[in-house]
Amino acid sequence: MRLISAFLPIWLLATAGYGARRHGLLGDDAAPVLGRFVFHMAMPAALFLTMSATPLSRMSVLPLLAFTASTAAVVGLSWLAVSRWFGRPAAERPIWGMTAGYVNSANLGIPVAQQVLGSVSFLAEVVLVQNLLVTPVILIALDRAGDPQGRIRMRRIASLPLRNPVILGSALGVVWSVWRLPVPPTAHATLALLGAAAVPVGLVALGASLHGAPPDGQPQPLPEAARSADRELAAVAALKLVGQPLLALVIGLALHLTHVQLLTVVVCAGLPTAQNTFVFAQEYGVGQALANRGVAVTTALSLATLAAAAALLGR
């Protein structure tokens, strides 16, 4: 029941977005408009406040290493190999990797950690790793895909934090944390209100995108194409919900983590795909169909896989 209570708001918000779109309360462009709001305003505010309140000196090195290694392996394998097997073009492969290995550490990770682990301290470190290591790599690749010649330009990479509000918000938060700078009360209250919209609006946008024509703007697929898409989605879900936590378990055992640390790493690695994946896919106009289906399916199935992980590890 505790896990169900953690997942229920997620399902309800996505369902509300789907229902609002289906009954005409939200227009055809609702999902991209809401997605842009989350990407450019709400998410950067939330990430800045999270990072600025995260003391870098108290990080759990070995558990974080196990989580990071499992994430890098799954994202890399999915991006460089598995996406090729399904014929994904190069521009969509970063989204494939992100769908398979980028965990929902915020809106779902926090309630799950509270219910299963009794603490959310490790989630702040996961947020740090994903937004300062994984996110820039993904966004640089997507930025390169948007270049007409497909080139990596050092000037564009150097200016990416200034052009990308997600990286900018995270980087500024780290600066505030390292230098222990105060956030003025008025600014904190304003950013908190804005950041609080990131999760619910992102989920409503996700639900709205699941109604109607495929997000990529393509016609409904033929039966064989639909079967291929289903196999692809099954591969994503298997990598995300089974492969990543299993790999985290193996690495954690190799690093001789304590039982509590092992449970923490496995549960965090087994969280479903973050809705940020869909937001990024929508912002760059690549892989939206896979991203929104991946978020929806892994969120639905992770209730069972997380419960199994907690039971097997004795919690």
Phi, psi and omega in degrees: 000326181295319178293321179299318180295331178286325183275333189304314179300326180296311180296319183295319181292317178296321178295322178298318177297318178296314181295320179296320178290318183296322183266011173081008178287335175242139183283180182298330182263015184298313184298310179295324180294313178296323179296320178294323177299315180296314185293317188267340186232300189290314182296315177301322178296315180296318181292322178300312181295322179295312182292320182294338180261006182258108178287118184290338183285348184254021183288144178273101193296305185293312176301320180293325176296318179296316179295315182297318180296318179294321178295313181299319182294315182290315178298315181296313179299316182293317182292311189272335186239300189298319181298329177293322181299331181263011174071025179288135175294161185303324183295335183266348185295323175300323178293324177300310180298319180294320179298325183276340188223001183261112191274154177278084186272352185257275190293330177259324181299319183295308178295325178294317178298320179296319184282319187265318187261338182078007181202148178247011185298320181291333180297325179297323178290322176297316177302318181298311181297314184294321186273340179255344179245305185285310184302312179301321179298314180298314184290326175297318179295318178293323178296320178296320180297332179279351178282133183304325179264359180065030183266154171262112182256124183300324179295320179291322178296316181296328181269359183303316178301330180280333181267341183248112185294334180293311179293320181298315179298318179294315182296317178296323177297320178295318177302314179298322180290313182297316182271359179053046180278140178281149173259117181308142184307318181294317178295319180297315181296319180295313180294324179296318178297316180293314181296329180295341179279345187299311184292304183296320181292320177299321180287322176296319177297320178299312179298318180296325182290341181280353180258141173090212184293155177305141184302335180283359180078015182265156176292165180301136185288154173291163183308316181294320177295323178295320178295321177296319178296323178294319177296320178297317179295322177296321178296317178300311182297320180295317178296318184288312191265342180242308184297312184294311178294326178294318178294321177297323178295314180298314180294320179297320177295320179295329180271002178058046176291152175291167181300316180296317179297320180297315178300317181298313182295316182294317180296316180294320178292335181271003176296153182288175180298135180287145177292346173304328179301314178294320180298316180294316180300319180291320181297321183264356175070032179224137171066025183296322183298312179295318184296312185287326176291322179297317178298313183296313185290315181293327177294319180293318185277338186292339175304316180288317183290323177292321177297319178296317179298315180296322180291317182293328180266010169083033178237000000 
